Amino acid sequence: SMFRFGQSYGTLLGILGALAIPVRHVTPSKWKAALGLNSEAEVSRARAVETWPEMADKFSRKKDHNRGEALLLGHWYLTRAQTRAVA
């Protein structure tokens, strides 16, 4: 399972590299701190519901926190990119 994940990750990085698409790695502690989140999954899920109330049904289960964190990470990146473009 982990080997397959590593293979898939390597393949994805190879494709992005071939297409000259830059990849940025960020630690969860960095982007979560910027959004005022902590390591608790429920806090991230609740923030996703708060940020996108029209999609609350997508975050209704406790196990949907990963879905919420994926959107919050994208939100952090876009907010950060806009801030840097202005500066």
PDB file of C-alpha atoms in Angstrom:
ATOM      1  CA  SER A   1       0.000   0.000   0.000  1.00  0.00           C
ATOM      2  CA  MET A   2       2.702   2.502   0.975  1.00  0.00           C
ATOM      3  CA  PHE A   3       4.840   1.374  -1.961  1.00  0.00           C
ATOM      4  CA  ARG A   4       1.967   2.009  -4.371  1.00  0.00           C
ATOM      5  CA  PHE A   5       1.393   5.434  -2.834  1.00  0.00           C
ATOM      6  CA  GLY A   6       5.088   6.255  -3.266  1.00  0.00           C
ATOM      7  CA  GLN A   7       4.988   5.071  -6.855  1.00  0.00           C
ATOM      8  CA  SER A   8       1.943   7.196  -7.601  1.00  0.00           C
ATOM      9  CA  TYR A   9       3.490  10.213  -5.918  1.00  0.00           C
ATOM     10  CA  GLY A  10       6.696   9.790  -7.920  1.00  0.00           C
ATOM     11  CA  THR A  11       4.722   9.441 -11.139  1.00  0.00           C
ATOM     12  CA  LEU A  12       2.770  12.594 -10.380  1.00  0.00           C
ATOM     13  CA  LEU A  13       5.967  14.516  -9.633  1.00  0.00           C
ATOM     14  CA  GLY A  14       7.457  13.249 -12.883  1.00  0.00           C
ATOM     15  CA  ILE A  15       4.449  14.393 -14.898  1.00  0.00           C
ATOM     16  CA  LEU A  16       4.437  17.810 -13.249  1.00  0.00           C
ATOM     17  CA  GLY A  17       8.181  18.129 -13.874  1.00  0.00           C
ATOM     18  CA  ALA A  18       7.805  17.185 -17.544  1.00  0.00           C
ATOM     19  CA  LEU A  19       5.096  19.833 -17.902  1.00  0.00           C
ATOM     20  CA  ALA A  20       7.301  22.389 -16.089  1.00  0.00           C
ATOM     21  CA  ILE A  21       4.641  22.892 -13.414  1.00  0.00           C
ATOM     22  CA  PRO A  22       6.293  24.024 -10.185  1.00  0.00           C
ATOM     23  CA  VAL A  23       5.627  22.021  -7.031  1.00  0.00           C
ATOM     24  CA  ARG A  24       5.683  23.616  -3.602  1.00  0.00           C
ATOM     25  CA  HIS A  25       5.760  21.530  -0.429  1.00  0.00           C
ATOM     26  CA  VAL A  26       4.419  23.026   2.771  1.00  0.00           C
ATOM     27  CA  THR A  27       4.108  21.500   6.223  1.00  0.00           C
ATOM     28  CA  PRO A  28       0.653  21.218   7.769  1.00  0.00           C
ATOM     29  CA  SER A  29       1.819  23.257  10.754  1.00  0.00           C
ATOM     30  CA  LYS A  30       2.668  26.189   8.482  1.00  0.00           C
ATOM     31  CA  TRP A  31      -0.556  26.462   6.499  1.00  0.00           C
ATOM     32  CA  LYS A  32      -2.771  25.530   9.437  1.00  0.00           C
ATOM     33  CA  ALA A  33      -1.165  28.180  11.639  1.00  0.00           C
ATOM     34  CA  ALA A  34      -1.741  30.782   8.917  1.00  0.00           C
ATOM     35  CA  LEU A  35      -5.447  29.889   8.924  1.00  0.00           C
ATOM     36  CA  GLY A  36      -5.664  29.778  12.730  1.00  0.00           C
ATOM     37  CA  LEU A  37      -6.152  26.010  12.840  1.00  0.00           C
ATOM     38  CA  ASN A  38      -4.580  23.398  15.083  1.00  0.00           C
ATOM     39  CA  SER A  39      -3.923  19.692  14.611  1.00  0.00           C
ATOM     40  CA  GLU A  40      -7.459  18.634  15.587  1.00  0.00           C
ATOM     41  CA  ALA A  41      -9.340  17.216  12.613  1.00  0.00           C
ATOM     42  CA  GLU A  42     -12.708  18.431  13.885  1.00  0.00           C
ATOM     43  CA  VAL A  43     -11.506  22.040  13.921  1.00  0.00           C
ATOM     44  CA  SER A  44     -10.531  21.796  10.251  1.00  0.00           C
ATOM     45  CA  ARG A  45     -13.840  20.172   9.330  1.00  0.00           C
ATOM     46  CA  ALA A  46     -15.783  22.860  11.153  1.00  0.00           C
ATOM     47  CA  ARG A  47     -13.768  25.622   9.436  1.00  0.00           C
ATOM     48  CA  ALA A  48     -14.514  24.075   6.045  1.00  0.00           C
ATOM     49  CA  VAL A  49     -18.239  24.118   6.846  1.00  0.00           C
ATOM     50  CA  GLU A  50     -17.926  27.731   8.012  1.00  0.00           C
ATOM     51  CA  THR A  51     -15.990  28.777   4.908  1.00  0.00           C
ATOM     52  CA  TRP A  52     -18.184  26.935   2.405  1.00  0.00           C
ATOM     53  CA  PRO A  53     -21.643  26.585   4.005  1.00  0.00           C
ATOM     54  CA  GLU A  54     -23.203  25.700   0.649  1.00  0.00           C
ATOM     55  CA  MET A  55     -21.056  22.554   0.666  1.00  0.00           C
ATOM     56  CA  ALA A  56     -21.734  21.604   4.291  1.00  0.00           C
ATOM     57  CA  ASP A  57     -23.165  18.249   3.219  1.00  0.00           C
ATOM     58  CA  LYS A  58     -19.722  17.319   1.837  1.00  0.00           C
ATOM     59  CA  PHE A  59     -18.247  17.729   5.337  1.00  0.00           C
ATOM     60  CA  SER A  60     -21.082  16.265   7.392  1.00  0.00           C
ATOM     61  CA  ARG A  61     -19.256  13.161   8.649  1.00  0.00           C
ATOM     62  CA  LYS A  62     -16.297  13.149  11.031  1.00  0.00           C
ATOM     63  CA  LYS A  63     -14.235  11.269   8.460  1.00  0.00           C
ATOM     64  CA  ASP A  64     -14.776  14.120   5.954  1.00  0.00           C
ATOM     65  CA  HIS A  65     -12.096  16.193   7.688  1.00  0.00           C
ATOM     66  CA  ASN A  66      -9.556  15.207   5.009  1.00  0.00           C
ATOM     67  CA  ARG A  67     -11.814  16.627   2.320  1.00  0.00           C
ATOM     68  CA  GLY A  68     -12.131  19.828   4.327  1.00  0.00           C
ATOM     69  CA  GLU A  69      -8.385  20.045   4.872  1.00  0.00           C
ATOM     70  CA  ALA A  70      -7.732  19.609   1.148  1.00  0.00           C
ATOM     71  CA  LEU A  71      -9.953  22.592   0.369  1.00  0.00           C
ATOM     72  CA  LEU A  72      -8.477  24.639   3.197  1.00  0.00           C
ATOM     73  CA  LEU A  73      -4.963  23.932   1.935  1.00  0.00           C
ATOM     74  CA  GLY A  74      -5.977  25.116  -1.534  1.00  0.00           C
ATOM     75  CA  HIS A  75      -7.607  28.177   0.014  1.00  0.00           C
ATOM     76  CA  TRP A  76      -4.401  28.946   1.932  1.00  0.00           C
ATOM     77  CA  TYR A  77      -2.332  28.637  -1.236  1.00  0.00           C
ATOM     78  CA  LEU A  78      -4.600  30.887  -3.301  1.00  0.00           C
ATOM     79  CA  THR A  79      -4.785  33.478  -0.524  1.00  0.00           C
ATOM     80  CA  ARG A  80      -0.993  33.371  -0.163  1.00  0.00           C
ATOM     81  CA  ALA A  81      -0.487  33.673  -3.937  1.00  0.00           C
ATOM     82  CA  GLN A  82      -2.781  36.715  -4.104  1.00  0.00           C
ATOM     83  CA  THR A  83      -1.008  38.350  -1.172  1.00  0.00           C
ATOM     84  CA  ARG A  84       2.391  37.830  -2.792  1.00  0.00           C
ATOM     85  CA  ALA A  85       1.172  39.179  -6.152  1.00  0.00           C
ATOM     86  CA  VAL A  86       0.059  42.413  -4.491  1.00  0.00           C
ATOM     87  CA  ALA A  87       3.285  42.876  -2.522  1.00  0.00           C
TER      88      ALA A  87
END
